[in-house]
Structures are given as structure tokens and as C-alpha cells.
């Protein structure tokens, strides 16, 4: 669950379609303002710009196509101050890319020699404004 006080949330899902082509789906959502957008294979998903806040319906779904695959991104309000995010492709849930890194796994269908994600931690030591 993500709190409305978390700031902007980015979720990434990677999968391989039935033809063997790799795809990437990215969701951007600001839980407090509700602003959202999604990208499929680095192109804006049509009709994904909008709002999904605590004042809107409990569930927002955004259908998409990627190669031979059909999928859905879901933003689910889990409480008065929280959201959960899922991606389903051809009726099967897709793990978030960050969850795969944590477990040391690969996206379904990717060969064992495929590149793995690397996650880096960053500490902000100063800020500058113009």
C-alpha cells in the first residue's frame, strides 16, 4: 500500500508477449493530487492522463496493448489514505520490476542471460533552486 503522503509514485512492469518481444509498462501517480499517466514501451498510453484520487472511484483501470499482449493497469484505493497498483497481461499478474530485483528474479519469459535491473540508493546532501 502507498500512502497519499508518499509523493509521486512510479511503478514499472516488464514482460514478454506471446511472440517473444519484451515490453515495459510504467505508471506515474501522485496519490495526494490524483494526477496519473502511463507509458507502454516508452509511448504515452492513450487516455491514461487523468486523476485517481481519494475523491474518485475506488478502482481505476487502464487497458493497453503491447505487441500481441493485452493488459490492464489498475489503481486500487485500499483505504481513505492509500493505494495499491497492479498490472495484468493476458489474464496473468505481472510482478513489479522493483519486486523482481529484490528477489533477484527476471521478468517472465526472459532468458537467464538477460540483463538484470540494478537499484542504487541515493542520499540528497543539498538542494539548489533557480
Coordinates of C-alpha atoms in Angstrom, one line a residue, residues 64 69-72 87-94:
X64 CA -3.5 -1.4 -23.1
X69 CA -0.4 -8.9 -25.5
X70 CA -3.4 -7.2 -23.9
X71 CA -3.2 -5.9 -20.4
X72 CA -4.7 -3.7 -17.7
X87 CA -0.6 -4.9 -13.9
X88 CA -2.2 -7.9 -15.6
X89 CA -1.2 -9.1 -19.0
X90 CA -3.2 -11.8 -20.9
X91 CA -5.1 -12.6 -17.6
X92 CA -1.9 -13.1 -15.5
X93 CA -0.5 -10.7 -12.9
X94 CA 2.9 -9.2 -13.7

